[in-house]
CSV table of C-alpha atoms in Angstrom, one decimal:
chain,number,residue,atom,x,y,z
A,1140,UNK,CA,-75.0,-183.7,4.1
A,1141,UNK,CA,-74.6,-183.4,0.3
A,1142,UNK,CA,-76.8,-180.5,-1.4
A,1143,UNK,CA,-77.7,-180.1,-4.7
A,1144,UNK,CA,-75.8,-177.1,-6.7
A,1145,UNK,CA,-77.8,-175.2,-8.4
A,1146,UNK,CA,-76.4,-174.8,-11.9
A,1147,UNK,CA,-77.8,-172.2,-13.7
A,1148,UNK,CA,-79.5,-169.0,-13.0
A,1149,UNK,CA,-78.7,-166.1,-10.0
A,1150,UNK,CA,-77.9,-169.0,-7.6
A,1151,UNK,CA,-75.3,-170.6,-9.2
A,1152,UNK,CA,-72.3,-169.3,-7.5
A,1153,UNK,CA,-70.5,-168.2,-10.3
A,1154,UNK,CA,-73.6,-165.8,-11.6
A,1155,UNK,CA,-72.6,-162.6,-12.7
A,1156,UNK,CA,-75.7,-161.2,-13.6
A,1157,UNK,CA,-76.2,-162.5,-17.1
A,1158,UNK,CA,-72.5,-162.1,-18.4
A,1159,UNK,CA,-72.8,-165.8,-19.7
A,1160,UNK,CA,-75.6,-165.3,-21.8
A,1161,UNK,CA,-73.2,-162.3,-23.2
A,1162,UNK,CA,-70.4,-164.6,-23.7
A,1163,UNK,CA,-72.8,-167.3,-25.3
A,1164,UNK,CA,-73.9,-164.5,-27.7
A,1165,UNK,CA,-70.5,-163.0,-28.6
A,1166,UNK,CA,-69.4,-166.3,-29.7
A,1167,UNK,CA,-72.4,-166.8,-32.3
A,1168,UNK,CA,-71.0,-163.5,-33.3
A,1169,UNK,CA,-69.6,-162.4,-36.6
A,1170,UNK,CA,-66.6,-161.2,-35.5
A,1171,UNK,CA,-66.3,-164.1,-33.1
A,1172,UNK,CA,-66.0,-166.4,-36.0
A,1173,UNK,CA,-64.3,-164.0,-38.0
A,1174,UNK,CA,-61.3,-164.1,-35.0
A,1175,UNK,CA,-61.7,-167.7,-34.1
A,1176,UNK,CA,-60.6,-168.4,-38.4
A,1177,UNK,CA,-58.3,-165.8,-38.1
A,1178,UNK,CA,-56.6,-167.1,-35.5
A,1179,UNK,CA,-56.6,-170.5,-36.3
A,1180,UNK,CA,-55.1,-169.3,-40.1
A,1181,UNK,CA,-52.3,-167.6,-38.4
A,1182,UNK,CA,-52.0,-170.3,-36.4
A,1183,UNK,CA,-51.9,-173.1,-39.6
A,1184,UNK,CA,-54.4,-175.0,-37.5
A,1185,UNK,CA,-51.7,-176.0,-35.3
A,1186,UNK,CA,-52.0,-176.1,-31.2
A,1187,UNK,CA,-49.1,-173.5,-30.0
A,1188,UNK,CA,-48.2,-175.8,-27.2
A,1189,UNK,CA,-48.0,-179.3,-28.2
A,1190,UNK,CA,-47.6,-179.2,-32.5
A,1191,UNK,CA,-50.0,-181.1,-33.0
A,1192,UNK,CA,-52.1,-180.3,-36.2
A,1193,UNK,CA,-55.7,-181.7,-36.8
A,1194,UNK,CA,-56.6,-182.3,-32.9
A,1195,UNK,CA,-59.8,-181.0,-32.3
A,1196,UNK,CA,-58.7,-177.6,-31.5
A,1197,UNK,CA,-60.0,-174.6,-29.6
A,1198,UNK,CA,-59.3,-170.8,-30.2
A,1199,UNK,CA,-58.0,-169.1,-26.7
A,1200,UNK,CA,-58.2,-166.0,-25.3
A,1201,UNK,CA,-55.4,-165.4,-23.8
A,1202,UNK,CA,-56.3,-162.8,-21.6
A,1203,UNK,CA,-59.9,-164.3,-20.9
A,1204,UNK,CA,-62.8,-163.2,-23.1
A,1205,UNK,CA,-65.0,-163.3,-19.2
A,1206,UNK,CA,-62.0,-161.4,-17.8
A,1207,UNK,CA,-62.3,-158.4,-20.9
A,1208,UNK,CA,-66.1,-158.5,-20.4
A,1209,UNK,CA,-65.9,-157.7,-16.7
A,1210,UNK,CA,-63.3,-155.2,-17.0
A,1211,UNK,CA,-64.4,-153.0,-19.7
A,1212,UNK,CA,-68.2,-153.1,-17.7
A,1213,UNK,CA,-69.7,-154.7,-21.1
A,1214,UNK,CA,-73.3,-155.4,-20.9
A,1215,UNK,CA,-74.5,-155.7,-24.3
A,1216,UNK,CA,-73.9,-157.5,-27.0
A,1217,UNK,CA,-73.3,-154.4,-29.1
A,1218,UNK,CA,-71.0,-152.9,-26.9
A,1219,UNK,CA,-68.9,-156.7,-27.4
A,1220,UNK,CA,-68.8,-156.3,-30.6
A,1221,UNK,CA,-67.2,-152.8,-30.3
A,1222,UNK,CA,-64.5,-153.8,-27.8
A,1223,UNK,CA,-61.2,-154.1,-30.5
A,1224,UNK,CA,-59.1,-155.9,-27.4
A,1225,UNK,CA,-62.1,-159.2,-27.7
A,1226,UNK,CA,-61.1,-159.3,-31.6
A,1227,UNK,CA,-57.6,-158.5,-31.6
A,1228,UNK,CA,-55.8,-161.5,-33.1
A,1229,UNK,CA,-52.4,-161.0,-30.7
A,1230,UNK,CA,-55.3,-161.9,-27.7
A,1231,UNK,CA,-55.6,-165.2,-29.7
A,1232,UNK,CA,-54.1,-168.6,-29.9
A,1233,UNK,CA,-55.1,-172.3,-31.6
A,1234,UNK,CA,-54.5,-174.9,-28.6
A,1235,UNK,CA,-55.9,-178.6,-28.7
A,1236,UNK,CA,-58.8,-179.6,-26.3
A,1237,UNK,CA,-56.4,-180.9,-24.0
A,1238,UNK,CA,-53.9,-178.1,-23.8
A,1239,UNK,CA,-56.5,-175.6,-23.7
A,1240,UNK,CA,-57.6,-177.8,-20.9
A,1241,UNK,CA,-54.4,-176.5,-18.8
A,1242,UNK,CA,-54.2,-172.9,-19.2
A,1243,UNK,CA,-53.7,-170.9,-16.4
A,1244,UNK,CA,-57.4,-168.9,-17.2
A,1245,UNK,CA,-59.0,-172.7,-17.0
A,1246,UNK,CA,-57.5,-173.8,-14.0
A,1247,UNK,CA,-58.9,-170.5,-12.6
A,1248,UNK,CA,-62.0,-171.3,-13.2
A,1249,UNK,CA,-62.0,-174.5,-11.9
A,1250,UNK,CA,-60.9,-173.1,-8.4
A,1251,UNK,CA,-63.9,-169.9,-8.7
A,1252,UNK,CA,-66.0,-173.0,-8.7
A,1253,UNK,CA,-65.0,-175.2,-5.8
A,1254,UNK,CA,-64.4,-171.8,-3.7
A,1255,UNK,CA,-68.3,-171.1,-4.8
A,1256,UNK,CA,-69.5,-174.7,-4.2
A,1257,UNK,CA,-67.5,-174.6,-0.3
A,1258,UNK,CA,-69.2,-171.6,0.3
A,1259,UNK,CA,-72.9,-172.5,-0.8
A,1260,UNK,CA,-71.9,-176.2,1.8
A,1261,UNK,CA,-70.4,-173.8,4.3
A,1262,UNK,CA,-73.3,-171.4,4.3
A,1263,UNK,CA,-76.1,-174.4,4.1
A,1264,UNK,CA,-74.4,-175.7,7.6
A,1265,UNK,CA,-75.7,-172.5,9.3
């Protein structure tokens, strides 16, 4: 039958132990901003895939912020902020909603969360 997914909390299959509330608060950061404008200036508010200027457009990680987090074992907000590779404007690029849409990192994540949604069905069948 169909089951509701949980979508929040520890039993959401993509918990990781409270690394989205880390990411959440890195972005209200300072030096999130400070990157985000950054890149965007270097950029000249222009998406690096399509051309398009004044899209609504989104600054990228290009080696994923969740990806740097988990690696370097960050846990605290502090220890974010001290982390030069999350700041470092080569890690950056402007990209439009929609080609921000199609990175590689994004269609990642959409695949972490069918595989964890067919695991919750599969293990609900037992």
């Amino acid at each position: 039958g169909i089951h509701q997914i949980q979508t929040t909390g520890e039993k959401n299959g993509n918990w990781k132990g409270g690394s989205t509330l880390l990411r959440e608060q890195a972005r209200k950061s300072i030096e999130y901003k400070q990157w985000r404008l950054a890149v965007f200036e270097r950029d000249n508010y222009t998406c690096q895939f399509c051309g398009e200027k004044g899209k609504l457009l989104n600054a990228d990680h290009i080696v994923p912020f969740s990806f740097i987090l988990e690696r370097e074992a960050i846990k605290t907000r502090e220890e974010a902020r001290m982390c030069e590779f999350l700041w470092h404007i080569s890690n950056g690029r402007t990209l439009c909603e929609s080609c921000h849409k199609n990175t590689p990192s994004a269609e990642y994540r959409k695949c972490i969360i069918i595989i964890n949604w067919l695991e919750q069905e599969l293990a609900s069948m037992k």
